[in-house]
XYZ file of C-alpha atoms in Angstrom:
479
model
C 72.182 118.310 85.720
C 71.323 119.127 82.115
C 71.184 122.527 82.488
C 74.536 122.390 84.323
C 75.776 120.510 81.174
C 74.405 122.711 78.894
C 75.853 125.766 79.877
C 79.159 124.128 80.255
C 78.724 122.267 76.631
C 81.828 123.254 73.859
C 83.123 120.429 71.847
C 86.672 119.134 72.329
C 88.785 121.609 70.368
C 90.534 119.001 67.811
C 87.203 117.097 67.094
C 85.885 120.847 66.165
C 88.608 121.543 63.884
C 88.345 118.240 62.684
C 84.966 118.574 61.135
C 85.019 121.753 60.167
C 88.053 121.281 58.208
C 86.636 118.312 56.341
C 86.739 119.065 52.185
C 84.069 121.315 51.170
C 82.496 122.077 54.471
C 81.308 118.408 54.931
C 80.754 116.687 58.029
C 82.252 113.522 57.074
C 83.319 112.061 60.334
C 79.487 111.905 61.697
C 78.720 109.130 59.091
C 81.327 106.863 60.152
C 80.111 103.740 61.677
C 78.439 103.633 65.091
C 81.479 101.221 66.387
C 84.227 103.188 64.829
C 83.477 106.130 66.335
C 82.778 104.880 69.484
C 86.340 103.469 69.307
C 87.544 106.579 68.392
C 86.003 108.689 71.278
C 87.123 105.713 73.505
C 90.234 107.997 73.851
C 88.891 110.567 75.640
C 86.965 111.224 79.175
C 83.250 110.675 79.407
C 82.786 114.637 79.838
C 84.399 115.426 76.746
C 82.396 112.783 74.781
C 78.731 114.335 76.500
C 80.056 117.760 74.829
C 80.211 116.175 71.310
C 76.168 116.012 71.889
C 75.442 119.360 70.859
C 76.439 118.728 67.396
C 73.490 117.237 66.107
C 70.994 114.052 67.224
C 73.457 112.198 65.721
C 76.403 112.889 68.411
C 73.647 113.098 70.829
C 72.948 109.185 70.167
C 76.551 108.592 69.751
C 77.265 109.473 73.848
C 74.392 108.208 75.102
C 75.472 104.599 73.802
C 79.018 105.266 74.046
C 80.413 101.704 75.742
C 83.810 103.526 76.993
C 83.366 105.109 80.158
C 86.324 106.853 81.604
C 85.602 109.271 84.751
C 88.489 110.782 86.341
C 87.989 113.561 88.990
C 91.310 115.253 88.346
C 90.208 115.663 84.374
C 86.718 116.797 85.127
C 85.271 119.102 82.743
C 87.913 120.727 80.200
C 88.005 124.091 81.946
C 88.956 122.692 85.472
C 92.073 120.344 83.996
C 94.974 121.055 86.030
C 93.132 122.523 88.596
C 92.800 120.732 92.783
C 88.916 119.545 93.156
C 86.968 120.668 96.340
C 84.463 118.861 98.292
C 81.941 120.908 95.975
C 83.937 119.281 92.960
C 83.201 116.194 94.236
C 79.671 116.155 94.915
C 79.488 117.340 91.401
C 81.350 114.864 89.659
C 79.292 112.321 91.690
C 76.142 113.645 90.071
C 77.919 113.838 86.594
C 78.237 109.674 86.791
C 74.795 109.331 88.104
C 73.239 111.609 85.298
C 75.639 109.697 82.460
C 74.302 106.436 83.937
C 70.840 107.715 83.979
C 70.697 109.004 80.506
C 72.638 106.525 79.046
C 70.799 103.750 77.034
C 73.172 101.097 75.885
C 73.004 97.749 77.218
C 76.647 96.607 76.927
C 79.802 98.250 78.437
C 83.105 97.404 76.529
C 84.895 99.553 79.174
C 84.265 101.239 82.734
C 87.400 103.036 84.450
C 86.690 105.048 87.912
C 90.112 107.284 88.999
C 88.480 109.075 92.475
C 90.831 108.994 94.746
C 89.968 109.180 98.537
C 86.992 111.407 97.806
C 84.199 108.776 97.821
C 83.013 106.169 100.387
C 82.764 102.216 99.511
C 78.835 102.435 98.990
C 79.154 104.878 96.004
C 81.574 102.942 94.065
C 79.611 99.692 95.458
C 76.389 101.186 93.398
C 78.491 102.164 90.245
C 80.303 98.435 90.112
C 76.547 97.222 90.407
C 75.281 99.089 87.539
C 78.478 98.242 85.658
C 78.373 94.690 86.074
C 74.192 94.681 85.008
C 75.541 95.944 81.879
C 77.997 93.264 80.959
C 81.015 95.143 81.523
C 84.186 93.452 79.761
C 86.692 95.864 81.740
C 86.687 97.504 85.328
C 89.204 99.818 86.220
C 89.046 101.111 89.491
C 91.798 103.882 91.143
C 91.032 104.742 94.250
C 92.283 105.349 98.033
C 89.361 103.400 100.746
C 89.851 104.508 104.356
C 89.501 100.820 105.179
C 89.823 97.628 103.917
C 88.227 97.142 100.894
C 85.917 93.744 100.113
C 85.916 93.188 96.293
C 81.592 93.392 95.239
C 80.632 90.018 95.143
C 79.001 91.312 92.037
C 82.255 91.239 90.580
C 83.376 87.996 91.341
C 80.475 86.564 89.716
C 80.407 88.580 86.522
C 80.710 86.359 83.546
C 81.229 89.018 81.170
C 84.633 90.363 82.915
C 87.446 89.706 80.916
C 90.202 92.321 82.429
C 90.047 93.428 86.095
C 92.482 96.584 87.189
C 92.829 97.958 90.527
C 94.826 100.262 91.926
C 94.701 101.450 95.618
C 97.285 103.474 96.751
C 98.410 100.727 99.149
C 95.161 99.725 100.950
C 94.264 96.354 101.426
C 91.761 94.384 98.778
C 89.955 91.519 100.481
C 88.287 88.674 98.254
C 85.031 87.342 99.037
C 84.980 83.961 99.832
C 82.887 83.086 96.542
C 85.126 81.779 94.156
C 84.180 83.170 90.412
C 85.815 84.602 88.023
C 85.407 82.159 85.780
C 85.936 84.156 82.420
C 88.671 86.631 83.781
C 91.666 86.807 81.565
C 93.858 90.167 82.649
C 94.005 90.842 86.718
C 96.517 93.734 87.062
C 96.602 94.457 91.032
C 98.441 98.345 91.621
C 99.861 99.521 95.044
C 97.481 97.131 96.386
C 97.886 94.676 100.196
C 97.070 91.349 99.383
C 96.439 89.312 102.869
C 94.513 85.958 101.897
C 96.879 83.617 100.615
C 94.325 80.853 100.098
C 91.970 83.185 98.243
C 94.689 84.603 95.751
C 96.236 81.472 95.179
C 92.434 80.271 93.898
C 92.345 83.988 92.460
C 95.163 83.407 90.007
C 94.821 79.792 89.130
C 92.162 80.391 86.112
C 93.808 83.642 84.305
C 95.942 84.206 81.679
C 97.837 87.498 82.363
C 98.627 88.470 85.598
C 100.604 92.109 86.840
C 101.569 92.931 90.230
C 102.798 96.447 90.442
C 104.074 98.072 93.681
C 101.684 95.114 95.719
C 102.816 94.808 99.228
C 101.641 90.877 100.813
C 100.927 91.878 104.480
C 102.007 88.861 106.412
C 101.256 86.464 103.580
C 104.228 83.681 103.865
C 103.388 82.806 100.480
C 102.270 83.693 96.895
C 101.163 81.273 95.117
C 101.169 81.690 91.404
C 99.947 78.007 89.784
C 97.870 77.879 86.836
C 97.562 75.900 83.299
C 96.142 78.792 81.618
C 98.720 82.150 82.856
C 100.799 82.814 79.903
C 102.240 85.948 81.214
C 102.979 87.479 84.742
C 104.931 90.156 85.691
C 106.273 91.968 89.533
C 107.012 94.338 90.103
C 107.560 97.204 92.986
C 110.173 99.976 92.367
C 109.155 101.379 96.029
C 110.825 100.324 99.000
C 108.956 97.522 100.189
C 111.597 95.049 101.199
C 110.410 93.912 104.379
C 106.828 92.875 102.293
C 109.257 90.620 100.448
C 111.879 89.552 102.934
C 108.960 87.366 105.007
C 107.399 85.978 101.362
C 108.122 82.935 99.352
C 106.806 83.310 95.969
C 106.114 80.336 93.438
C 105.588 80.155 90.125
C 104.613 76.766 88.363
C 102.675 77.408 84.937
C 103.153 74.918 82.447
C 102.436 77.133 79.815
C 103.433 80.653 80.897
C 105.825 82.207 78.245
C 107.100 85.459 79.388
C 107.911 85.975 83.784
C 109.308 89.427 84.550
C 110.220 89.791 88.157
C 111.609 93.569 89.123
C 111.358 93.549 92.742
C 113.866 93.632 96.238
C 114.885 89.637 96.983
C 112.018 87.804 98.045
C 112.589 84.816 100.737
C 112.608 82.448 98.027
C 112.001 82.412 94.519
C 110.426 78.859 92.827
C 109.897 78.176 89.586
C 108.874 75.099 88.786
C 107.293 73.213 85.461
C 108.094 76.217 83.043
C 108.238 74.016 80.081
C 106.719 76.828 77.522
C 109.008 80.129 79.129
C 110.256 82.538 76.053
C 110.897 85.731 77.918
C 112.406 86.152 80.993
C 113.532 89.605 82.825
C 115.309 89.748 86.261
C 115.809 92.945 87.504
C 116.527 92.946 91.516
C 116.025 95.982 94.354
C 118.644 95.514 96.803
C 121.913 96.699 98.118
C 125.662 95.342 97.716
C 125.251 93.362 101.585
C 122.770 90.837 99.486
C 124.698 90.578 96.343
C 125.802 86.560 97.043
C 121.914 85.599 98.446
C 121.011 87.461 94.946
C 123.712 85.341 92.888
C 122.174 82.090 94.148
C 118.921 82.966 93.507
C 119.486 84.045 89.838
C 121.188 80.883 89.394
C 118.433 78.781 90.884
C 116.028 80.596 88.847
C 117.572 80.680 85.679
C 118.204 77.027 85.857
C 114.750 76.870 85.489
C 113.863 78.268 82.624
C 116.964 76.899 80.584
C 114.534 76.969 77.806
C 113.626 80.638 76.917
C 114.647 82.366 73.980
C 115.422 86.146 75.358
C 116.764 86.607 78.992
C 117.214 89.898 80.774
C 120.072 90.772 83.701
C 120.066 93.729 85.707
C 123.431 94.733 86.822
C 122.733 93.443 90.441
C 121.653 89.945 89.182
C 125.453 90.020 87.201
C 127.191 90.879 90.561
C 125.382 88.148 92.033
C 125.909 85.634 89.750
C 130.087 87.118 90.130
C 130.173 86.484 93.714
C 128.898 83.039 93.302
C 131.132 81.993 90.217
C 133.864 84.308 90.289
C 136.893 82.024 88.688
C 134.767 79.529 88.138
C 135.029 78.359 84.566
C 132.143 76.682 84.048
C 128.153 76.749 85.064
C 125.917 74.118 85.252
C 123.035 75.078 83.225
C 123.189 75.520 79.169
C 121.064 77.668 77.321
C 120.422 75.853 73.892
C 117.483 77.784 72.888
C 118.551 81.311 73.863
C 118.108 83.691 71.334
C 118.328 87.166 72.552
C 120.562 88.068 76.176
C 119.939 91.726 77.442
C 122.344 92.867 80.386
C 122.770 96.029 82.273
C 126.716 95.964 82.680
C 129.799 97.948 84.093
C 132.192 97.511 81.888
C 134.830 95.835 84.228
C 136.002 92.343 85.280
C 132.910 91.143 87.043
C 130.546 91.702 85.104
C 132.625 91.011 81.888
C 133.161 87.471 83.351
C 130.126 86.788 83.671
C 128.928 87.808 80.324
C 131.598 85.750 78.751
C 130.010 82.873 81.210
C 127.226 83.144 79.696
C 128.293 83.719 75.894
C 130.099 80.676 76.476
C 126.611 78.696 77.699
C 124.356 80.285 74.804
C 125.630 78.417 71.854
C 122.996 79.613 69.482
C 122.603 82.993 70.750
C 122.081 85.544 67.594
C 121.571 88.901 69.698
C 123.498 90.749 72.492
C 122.282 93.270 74.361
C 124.410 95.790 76.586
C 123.524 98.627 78.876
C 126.604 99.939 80.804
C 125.721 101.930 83.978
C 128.945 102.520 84.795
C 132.712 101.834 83.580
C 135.186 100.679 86.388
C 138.063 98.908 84.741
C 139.400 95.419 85.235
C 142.785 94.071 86.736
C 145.708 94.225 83.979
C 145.971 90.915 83.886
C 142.282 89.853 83.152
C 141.647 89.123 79.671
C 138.380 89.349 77.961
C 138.689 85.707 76.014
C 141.142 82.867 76.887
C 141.913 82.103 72.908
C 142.087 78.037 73.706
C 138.617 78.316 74.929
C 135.561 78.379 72.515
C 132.916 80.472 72.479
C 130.559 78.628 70.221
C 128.053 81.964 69.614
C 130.839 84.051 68.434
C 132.158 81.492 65.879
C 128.647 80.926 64.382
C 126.136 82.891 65.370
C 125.890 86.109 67.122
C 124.941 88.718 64.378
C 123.722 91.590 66.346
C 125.393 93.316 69.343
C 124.269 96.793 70.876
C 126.478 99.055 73.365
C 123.968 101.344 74.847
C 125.442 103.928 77.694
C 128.956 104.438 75.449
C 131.000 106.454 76.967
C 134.046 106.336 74.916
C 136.516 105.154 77.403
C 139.538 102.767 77.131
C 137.507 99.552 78.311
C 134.326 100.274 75.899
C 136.784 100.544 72.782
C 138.591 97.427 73.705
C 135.729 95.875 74.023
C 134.480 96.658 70.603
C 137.438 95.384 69.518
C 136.995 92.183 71.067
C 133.549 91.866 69.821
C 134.743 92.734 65.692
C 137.581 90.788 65.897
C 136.149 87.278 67.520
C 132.291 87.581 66.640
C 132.966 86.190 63.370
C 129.461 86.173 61.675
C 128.558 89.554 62.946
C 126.620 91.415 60.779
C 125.551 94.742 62.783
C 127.281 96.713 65.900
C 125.417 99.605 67.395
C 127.144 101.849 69.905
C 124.765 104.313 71.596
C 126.238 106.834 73.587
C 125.563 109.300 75.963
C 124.232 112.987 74.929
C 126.804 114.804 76.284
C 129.246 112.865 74.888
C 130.049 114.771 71.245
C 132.131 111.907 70.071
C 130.737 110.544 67.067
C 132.985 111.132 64.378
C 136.194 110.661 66.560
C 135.150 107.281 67.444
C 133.394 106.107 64.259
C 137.137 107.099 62.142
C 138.733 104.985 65.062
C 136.266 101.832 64.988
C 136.577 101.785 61.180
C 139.992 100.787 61.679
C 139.093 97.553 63.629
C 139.365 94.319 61.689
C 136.403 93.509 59.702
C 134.371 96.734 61.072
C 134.493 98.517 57.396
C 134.273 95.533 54.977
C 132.127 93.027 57.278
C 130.163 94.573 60.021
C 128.158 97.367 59.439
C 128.918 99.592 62.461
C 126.012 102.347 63.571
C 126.363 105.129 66.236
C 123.279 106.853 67.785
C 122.806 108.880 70.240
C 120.320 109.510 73.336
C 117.573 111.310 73.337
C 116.164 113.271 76.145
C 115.090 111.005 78.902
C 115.779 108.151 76.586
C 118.355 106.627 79.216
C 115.515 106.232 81.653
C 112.943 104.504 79.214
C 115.835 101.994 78.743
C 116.748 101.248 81.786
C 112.879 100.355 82.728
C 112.569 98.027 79.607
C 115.410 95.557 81.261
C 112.206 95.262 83.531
C-alpha cells in the first residue's frame, strides 16, 4: 500500500500554492500549531491529507495523527473525482482505510465519517466502528446502503466518548441493541433511515439534546415517542413521499426544555405537544394535498396552542389554508401569542390567507417582525377588506418595525398591500420588497411606493432582488 501511495502522492493543489507563495519563500504554514492545522486539514478527505506527507517529516507526523477522518469512495484519490468506482475501486479503497488505520498513531479521534455506499458488507464497517470506538471517537458518521437490516455495534451504544451520532441509510432499517447506553450522546441525526422499535427509540431519545430526523420512514411503529428533559432542539423532516409512514404514526413531543421544534413533513395521525414550557422557535411546514387542508387546519391549531410561548413562528402556505378552512369568518382565535416576536409565512396574496395573517397580527400584540413569502397571487373578493378600521390591531399601533415581501411580483394586490402595511403599521421603521428576477421593476415601483404615506419621511423602504436559485434556499428556510 505504500508504494501504491507513493506513486500516486501530489499535494492538494491550493495547499501547494499556499506555501509556496508564503513571503520570501518561507514555509510558514508548517509551524502552525499541531491542533490548528489539524483543524484546518479537517476540511478535506483523508487521501488528500496522506498526500501532504511528502512535504517533509513534519506533514508526515501531521497525517499520521490527524483526528479527522473522512473516507468517501466517490472522492477517492484526486485523479478519480467525478469518476463511477468498480469492484477493483472498492477493494482498493478498503485497503486505503486499513493502511490509514494501520499507520496511524494517534490515540484520540475528534471525527470518523464513512460514505460507502452499498459496496461493503456489515463485518467491514463492524471492524472500522470497533477500531473507531477504541480510539475515543467523539463523532461517527456513517452513509451507507446494508442489504439487510442493520443492528447498531453494541460497541457503539456503549461508547462514552460519543458525543454526535449520524447515520444515513438510504432507507434501510437501523435496529438498536437491546443495551441501553448512550449515556454521553448529545447530537443523533437519523437520514433516510426505518426506525421499527418503538420502545427502543423512545429510550434512544430520552437522554439527548439535539435530535434530526430527515427523510426517516417508521415501519409500522404506531408511535414516536419524543420525551426528554435534556432535548433542546429537534427537527422532521421528509420532503419524499412517505405519507403512508406517517398516516399510521402518532408522534409526541413533551420536552420541558426544548426551544426550537421544526416539523416539515406530510400530516402525521396525530401531532402532541405537550409541556413545552421553554419553546422559542417553531416551524410548520406540511406535505399534503388540498383534500387534507381542514385535518391540517386543526392540527396547526392544536399545535400552536401549545407552544403559545415562542418568540418566532413559521407557516407554510398549507398550514395558512388550514388554519382558513377552520376559521374562515371567524373573528377571533382562542390562543394569544404574548411573547411572539418574529412570524414568518409563506402566503398567496388573496383573501384566505390574508385573513388569516390579520388573525394572527391581531393575536401577536408584541410582535416586532413580519415575514412574507408569496407563492402565488390570486386576488380576493371586492368586498373583502384587509383591516376592519373599528378593530385594533395592537402590533401595528406599537410595535411591528420590520416587514419583508419576498416573491414581489408587482401586481395590484402586493401594492395595496404595501399600502396597508405604511399606512396602519405606525412604528414601522423598515419595509423590504424582494422581487422576482425577471421582474425589471425596480425603479417603477420604488417612484410609486415613495408616494405612500409615511414611506419617504418615516419608513425606510428597500427593494432587492433574487438571486439565482435564491427562491429555492428560501423557501427551505420556512423549514
Amino acid at each position: 500500500m505504500d508504494d501504491l501511495m507513493q506513486k500516486s502522492l501530489k499535494p492538494p493543489n491550493f495547499l501547494a500554492v499556499f506555501i509556496n507563495s508564503t513571503s520570501e519563500g518561507v514555509d510558514r504554514i508548517s509551524y502552525l500549531p499541531d491542533d490548528i492545522l489539524h483543524n484546518i486539514l479537517s476540511y478535506l478527505y483523508i487521501f488528500d491529507v496522506v498526500q501532504l506527507s511528502i512535504l517533509s517529516k513534519r506533514w508526515n507526523y501531521i497525517w499520521r495523527t490527524m483526528p479527522y477522518l473522512n473516507f468517501d469512495i466517490n472522492s477517492f484519490g484526486c485523479e478519480r473525482i467525478n469518476r463511477p468506482w468498480d469492484l477493483g475501486m472498492a477493494e482498493k479503497f478498503k485497503d486505503f482505510i486499513n493502511w490509514v488505520f494501520i499507520n496511524q498513531c494517534g490515540n484520540t479521534l475528534v471525527c470518523f465519517k464513512l460514505c460507502c455506499g452499498d459496496i461493503f458488507g456489515k463485518g467491514a464497517i463492524f471492524r472500522w466502528v470497533r477500531v473507531v470506538t477504541t480510539r475515543n471517537v467523539q463523532e461517527l458518521v456513517l452513509n451507507f446502503c446494508p442489504a439487510e437490516p442493520f443492528e447498531l455495534p453494541y460497541c457503539v451504544v456503549t461508547c462514552e466518548s460519543l458525543r454526535v451520532l449520524k447515520i444515513q441509510m438510504d432507507g434501510s432499517v437501523l435496529k438498536l441493541p437491546n443495551h441501553f447506553g448512550f449515556h454521553q450522546l448529545k447530537f443523533l441525526h437519523l437520514e433516510e433511515v426505518e426506525l421499527s422499535n418503538e420502545h427502543l427509540t423512545s429510550c434512544l431519545f430520552s437522554r439527548l439534546e439535539k435530535l434530526k430526523l430527515d427523510s426517516c420512514n417508521f415501519g409500522t411503529m404506531t408511535m414516536v415517542d419524543i420525551a426528554s428533559t435534556s432535548l433542546v432542539y429537534v427537527s422532521i423532516k421528509n420532503f419524499v413521499d412517505n405519507r403512508v409512514s406517517f398516516v399510521n404514526c402518532n408522534i409526541k413531543i413533551s420536552c420541558p426544555n426544548l426551544k426550537v421544534l421544526k416539523y416539515g413533513a406530510p400530516l402525521a395521525k396525530d401531532i402532541i405537544l405537550e409541556n413545552l414550557f421553554s419553546i422559542e422557535v417553531v416551524h410548520l411546514f406540511f406535505f399534503d394535498s388540498d383534500d387534507v387542508m381542514e385535518e391540517i387546519g386543526m392540527c396547526v391549531h392544536k399545535m400552536i396552542k401549545n407552544v403559545v410561548s415562542t418568540s418566532t413562528l413559521k407557516l407554510c402556505h398549507s398550514s395558512i389554508g388550514g388554519l382558513y378552512a377552520v376559521f374562515h369568518g371567524v373573528r377571533n382565535i382562542p390562543v394569544t401569542f404574548y411573547k411572539l416576536k418574529c412570524l414568518k409565512l409563506a402566503v398567496a396574496i388573496d383573501e384566505s390567507c390574508m385573513e388569516v395573517m390579520m388573525l394572527l397580527l391581531k393575536h401577536s400584540p408584541n410582535l416586532e417582525v413580519l415575514d412574507l413569502f408569496s407563492d402565488e397571487n390570486y386576488g380576493w373578493d371586492e368586498n373583502w377588506k384587509l383591516h376592519d378600521p373599528s378593530e385594533s390591531v395592537v402590533c401595528l399601533e406599537s410595535h411591528l418595525k420590520l416587514i419583508q415581501l419576498a416573491g414581489f411580483k408587482n401586481e395590484e394586490k402586493e401594492i395595496e398591500l404595501l399600502r396597508f402595511f405604511l399606512k396602519n403599521a405606525q412604528v414601522l421603521e423598515k419595509l423590504i420588497v424582494v422581487w422576482e428576477c425577471y421582474n425589471d421593476i425596480l425603479e417603477e415601483v420604488s417612484d410609486e411606493v415613495s408616494k405612500f404615506p409615511r414611506a419617504s419621511s418615516h419608513v425606510v423602504v428597500s427593494f432587492l432582488n433574487f438571486k439565482p436559485k435564491s427562491r429555492s434556499r428560501y423557501r427551505d428556510n420556512l423549514v
